Amino acid sequence: MSFEELEAVLADMGEKPFRAKQIFSWIHEKQVSDFSEMTNLSKVLRETLSKQSFLTTLHPVKVLVSKLDGTRKYLFRLADGNIIESVWMEYHHGNSVCISTQVGCRMGCRFCASTLDGLVRGLSAAEMLEQVYEMRRLMGRRVSNVVLMGSGEPLDNYNNVVRFIRLLTDGRGLGLSARNITISTCGLPDGIYRLAKEGLPVTLALSLHAPDDERREALMPIAKKYSLKEVLPACDFYFEQTGRRLSFEYSLVSGVNDTKEEAQALCTLLGGRSCHVNLIPVNPIKERNYVRSGQQAIADFKNVLEKNGINATIRREMGRDINGACGQLRRSYSETCPERLSVQAGGE
Ligand code: SAH
């Protein structure tokens, strides 16, 4: 519930307006997991609330800790039995969490494990918030950045994602700065235009992965529906409206999109934009035979971008030993415990 919705519910219950502030702060700022911990509320109110409402929607079922870099990958079970994954990452500048926005995905990107079984459903704003709050509770540490780069296409679950961001940035709760949130999209122009007008200065990352439509279509079926001529102007509009520098993600696949000529074509495509390119050596999944580019090819690709004045980084590969790429862990879990992934009507 938004602050205003909570206020209305409490007013209906005959409670004083300041209760909304207290409860909102318990949920979003102090992030308690039980109404009994809300010690400045009367016992009667705490009991009424726990009878008619619930606070948590996910249960951790598994955590994998990377031996390489401390990255942690969590598998959470939702109330309907579906499983999602979220990642905790530690950087010099603070802790970052990567969350899922859907159970599965229907965008079909060829190299991505999240989409292999299609879309089950979008996550509610609460289910997205709980990934952040639950990891924060489990780690006992602050979260400084949130990236919507887990399973799912955020702009294909638009209303819930925007509701989630409004709750996460609400100053009466956690009050995370919108600037510390990144939405990654495969490129749905309508969603990008809409997001640009929300007044939320979140960072937009476009999954580009190729310098032209033809090569992009081979990796991303969505590119057949929306050409770069439609997607890039939407990104430019986003930049004009929010002033946020654009990010482009480019997963490097050996022999598919990683030559110096392709790097040069990417520079031409991006020409003059205020942007950042994130190079991601592809994480091979066993269902496809994509191979990651070699160290030299990756370095050469980056060099071409930099020589053309384009800011580029090679994404630090975090948690590679723990199925770090989108959807890989959930999938391996569902292969060993298939019954867990079925949607169980009526809850657990
Ligand atoms: N649906 C959103 C979020 C997806 S995940 C989007 O398309 O942007 C975040 C990034 O990881 C995307 O750029 C996605 O294309 C990329 N990705 C997914 N699986 C990958 C893999 N196996 N190797 C490298 N990058 C991958």
GROMACS .gro file of N, CA and C in nm, residues 27-31 56-58 74 76 84-88 95-101 123-148 164-165 167-169 174-176 180-181:
model
  174
   27ILE      N    1   0.733  -0.055   0.847
   27ILE     CA    2   0.742  -0.146   0.732
   27ILE      C    3   0.862  -0.111   0.642
   28HIS      N    4   0.873   0.018   0.607
   28HIS     CA    5   0.969   0.053   0.502
   28HIS      C    6   1.104   0.105   0.552
   29GLU      N    7   1.103   0.165   0.670
   29GLU     CA    8   1.228   0.223   0.719
   29GLU      C    9   1.297   0.122   0.812
   30LYS      N   10   1.221   0.076   0.913
   30LYS     CA   11   1.281  -0.019   1.008
   30LYS      C   12   1.270  -0.162   0.956
   31GLN      N   13   1.180  -0.183   0.865
   31GLN     CA   14   1.165  -0.312   0.796
   31GLN      C   15   1.148  -0.431   0.891
   56THR      N   16   0.499  -1.003   0.517
   56THR     CA   17   0.599  -1.061   0.427
   56THR      C   18   0.533  -1.157   0.329
   57THR      N   19   0.590  -1.159   0.210
   57THR     CA   20   0.533  -1.244   0.106
   57THR      C   21   0.633  -1.346   0.058
   58LEU      N   22   0.760  -1.333   0.100
   58LEU     CA   23   0.855  -1.433   0.050
   58LEU      C   24   0.933  -1.503   0.160
   74TYR      N   25   2.003  -1.543  -0.379
   74TYR     CA   26   1.895  -1.597  -0.299
   74TYR      C   27   1.784  -1.650  -0.387
   76PHE      N   28   1.389  -1.725  -0.347
   76PHE     CA   29   1.275  -1.700  -0.257
   76PHE      C   30   1.152  -1.772  -0.310
   84ILE      N   31   1.154  -1.728  -0.716
   84ILE     CA   32   1.226  -1.621  -0.787
   84ILE      C   33   1.367  -1.610  -0.731
   85GLU      N   34   1.453  -1.540  -0.803
   85GLU     CA   35   1.589  -1.522  -0.753
   85GLU      C   36   1.627  -1.375  -0.745
   86SER      N   37   1.712  -1.345  -0.649
   86SER     CA   38   1.760  -1.208  -0.627
   86SER      C   39   1.907  -1.218  -0.591
   87VAL      N   40   1.981  -1.109  -0.617
   87VAL     CA   41   2.125  -1.116  -0.593
   87VAL      C   42   2.173  -1.000  -0.505
   88TRP      N   43   2.263  -1.031  -0.414
   88TRP     CA   44   2.328  -0.932  -0.327
   88TRP      C   45   2.471  -0.916  -0.377
   95ASN      N   46   2.648  -0.152  -0.114
   95ASN     CA   47   2.587  -0.280  -0.150
   95ASN      C   48   2.476  -0.257  -0.251
   96SER      N   49   2.470  -0.348  -0.345
   96SER     CA   50   2.374  -0.335  -0.453
   96SER      C   51   2.289  -0.462  -0.455
   97VAL      N   52   2.159  -0.448  -0.476
   97VAL     CA   53   2.079  -0.568  -0.491
   97VAL      C   54   2.014  -0.570  -0.628
   98CYS      N   55   2.010  -0.689  -0.684
   98CYS     CA   56   1.952  -0.708  -0.816
   98CYS      C   57   1.824  -0.787  -0.796
   99ILE      N   58   1.712  -0.734  -0.841
   99ILE     CA   59   1.586  -0.803  -0.813
   99ILE      C   60   1.514  -0.846  -0.941
  100SER      N   61   1.428  -0.945  -0.924
  100SER     CA   62   1.345  -0.992  -1.035
  100SER      C   63   1.215  -0.912  -1.037
  101THR      N   64   1.160  -0.893  -1.157
  101THR     CA   65   1.034  -0.819  -1.169
  101THR      C   66   0.919  -0.908  -1.217
  123LEU      N   67   0.543  -0.976  -1.094
  123LEU     CA   68   0.547  -0.968  -0.948
  123LEU      C   69   0.472  -0.843  -0.902
  124SER      N   70   0.413  -0.851  -0.784
  124SER     CA   71   0.349  -0.733  -0.726
  124SER      C   72   0.458  -0.641  -0.673
  125ALA      N   73   0.419  -0.515  -0.646
  125ALA     CA   74   0.516  -0.419  -0.589
  125ALA      C   75   0.568  -0.474  -0.456
  126ALA      N   76   0.482  -0.537  -0.378
  126ALA     CA   77   0.524  -0.592  -0.248
  126ALA      C   78   0.628  -0.701  -0.267
  127GLU      N   79   0.609  -0.785  -0.366
  127GLU     CA   80   0.705  -0.894  -0.389
  127GLU      C   81   0.841  -0.840  -0.433
  128MET      N   82   0.840  -0.725  -0.503
  128MET     CA   83   0.969  -0.664  -0.541
  128MET      C   84   1.033  -0.598  -0.419
  129LEU      N   85   0.953  -0.525  -0.343
  129LEU     CA   86   1.006  -0.460  -0.221
  129LEU      C   87   1.064  -0.561  -0.126
  130GLU      N   88   0.991  -0.672  -0.109
  130GLU     CA   89   1.035  -0.772  -0.013
  130GLU      C   90   1.170  -0.834  -0.050
  131GLN      N   91   1.202  -0.838  -0.179
  131GLN     CA   92   1.334  -0.891  -0.215
  131GLN      C   93   1.442  -0.800  -0.156
  132VAL      N   94   1.420  -0.668  -0.167
  132VAL     CA   95   1.516  -0.572  -0.114
  132VAL      C   96   1.521  -0.582   0.039
  133TYR      N   97   1.403  -0.578   0.101
  133TYR     CA   98   1.396  -0.574   0.247
  133TYR      C   99   1.447  -0.704   0.310
  134GLU      N  100   1.413  -0.817   0.248
  134GLU     CA  101   1.452  -0.946   0.305
  134GLU      C  102   1.604  -0.963   0.298
  135MET      N  103   1.663  -0.922   0.187
  135MET     CA  104   1.810  -0.933   0.178
  135MET      C  105   1.876  -0.839   0.278
  136ARG      N  106   1.817  -0.722   0.295
  136ARG     CA  107   1.872  -0.627   0.392
  136ARG      C  108   1.863  -0.686   0.534
  137ARG      N  109   1.748  -0.749   0.563
  137ARG     CA  110   1.733  -0.811   0.696
  137ARG      C  111   1.832  -0.925   0.715
  138LEU      N  112   1.843  -1.010   0.612
  138LEU     CA  113   1.930  -1.127   0.624
  138LEU      C  114   2.076  -1.086   0.639
  139MET      N  115   2.116  -0.979   0.569
  139MET     CA  116   2.256  -0.936   0.573
  139MET      C  117   2.283  -0.840   0.688
  140GLY      N  118   2.179  -0.773   0.737
  140GLY     CA  119   2.197  -0.674   0.843
  140GLY      C  120   2.280  -0.555   0.797
  141ARG      N  121   2.274  -0.526   0.668
  141ARG     CA  122   2.354  -0.416   0.613
  141ARG      C  123   2.267  -0.327   0.525
  142ARG      N  124   2.318  -0.207   0.500
  142ARG     CA  125   2.243  -0.111   0.418
  142ARG      C  126   2.247  -0.149   0.271
  143VAL      N  127   2.141  -0.110   0.202
  143VAL     CA  128   2.138  -0.128   0.056
  143VAL      C  129   2.151   0.010  -0.006
  144SER      N  130   2.252   0.031  -0.093
  144SER     CA  131   2.263   0.164  -0.151
  144SER      C  132   2.215   0.172  -0.296
  145ASN      N  133   2.213   0.060  -0.363
  145ASN     CA  134   2.165   0.061  -0.503
  145ASN      C  135   2.072  -0.057  -0.529
  146VAL      N  136   1.972  -0.030  -0.612
  146VAL     CA  137   1.881  -0.138  -0.652
  146VAL      C  138   1.877  -0.142  -0.804
  147VAL      N  139   1.904  -0.258  -0.861
  147VAL     CA  140   1.897  -0.270  -1.007
  147VAL      C  141   1.789  -0.371  -1.046
  148LEU      N  142   1.706  -0.331  -1.141
  148LEU     CA  143   1.601  -0.422  -1.189
  148LEU      C  144   1.658  -0.497  -1.308
  164PHE      N  145   0.637   0.009  -0.709
  164PHE     CA  146   0.752  -0.037  -0.630
  164PHE      C  147   0.853   0.077  -0.612
  165ILE      N  148   0.884   0.147  -0.720
  165ILE     CA  149   0.984   0.254  -0.712
  165ILE      C  150   0.932   0.369  -0.625
  167LEU      N  151   0.730   0.344  -0.374
  167LEU     CA  152   0.737   0.300  -0.234
  167LEU      C  153   0.881   0.302  -0.182
  168LEU      N  154   0.973   0.258  -0.266
  168LEU     CA  155   1.113   0.249  -0.226
  168LEU      C  156   1.175   0.387  -0.206
  169THR      N  157   1.125   0.487  -0.280
  169THR     CA  158   1.184   0.621  -0.273
  169THR      C  159   1.106   0.714  -0.180
  174LEU      N  160   1.190   0.407   0.344
  174LEU     CA  161   1.335   0.392   0.326
  174LEU      C  162   1.396   0.516   0.258
  175GLY      N  163   1.322   0.576   0.166
  175GLY     CA  164   1.369   0.699   0.102
  175GLY      C  165   1.494   0.682   0.019
  176LEU      N  166   1.504   0.570  -0.051
  176LEU     CA  167   1.620   0.550  -0.140
  176LEU      C  168   1.611   0.652  -0.254
  180ASN      N  169   1.968   0.610  -0.746
  180ASN     CA  170   2.039   0.486  -0.713
  180ASN      C  171   1.963   0.361  -0.759
  181ILE      N  172   1.866   0.384  -0.846
  181ILE     CA  173   1.788   0.271  -0.898
  181ILE      C  174   1.809   0.265  -1.049
   0.00000   0.00000   0.00000
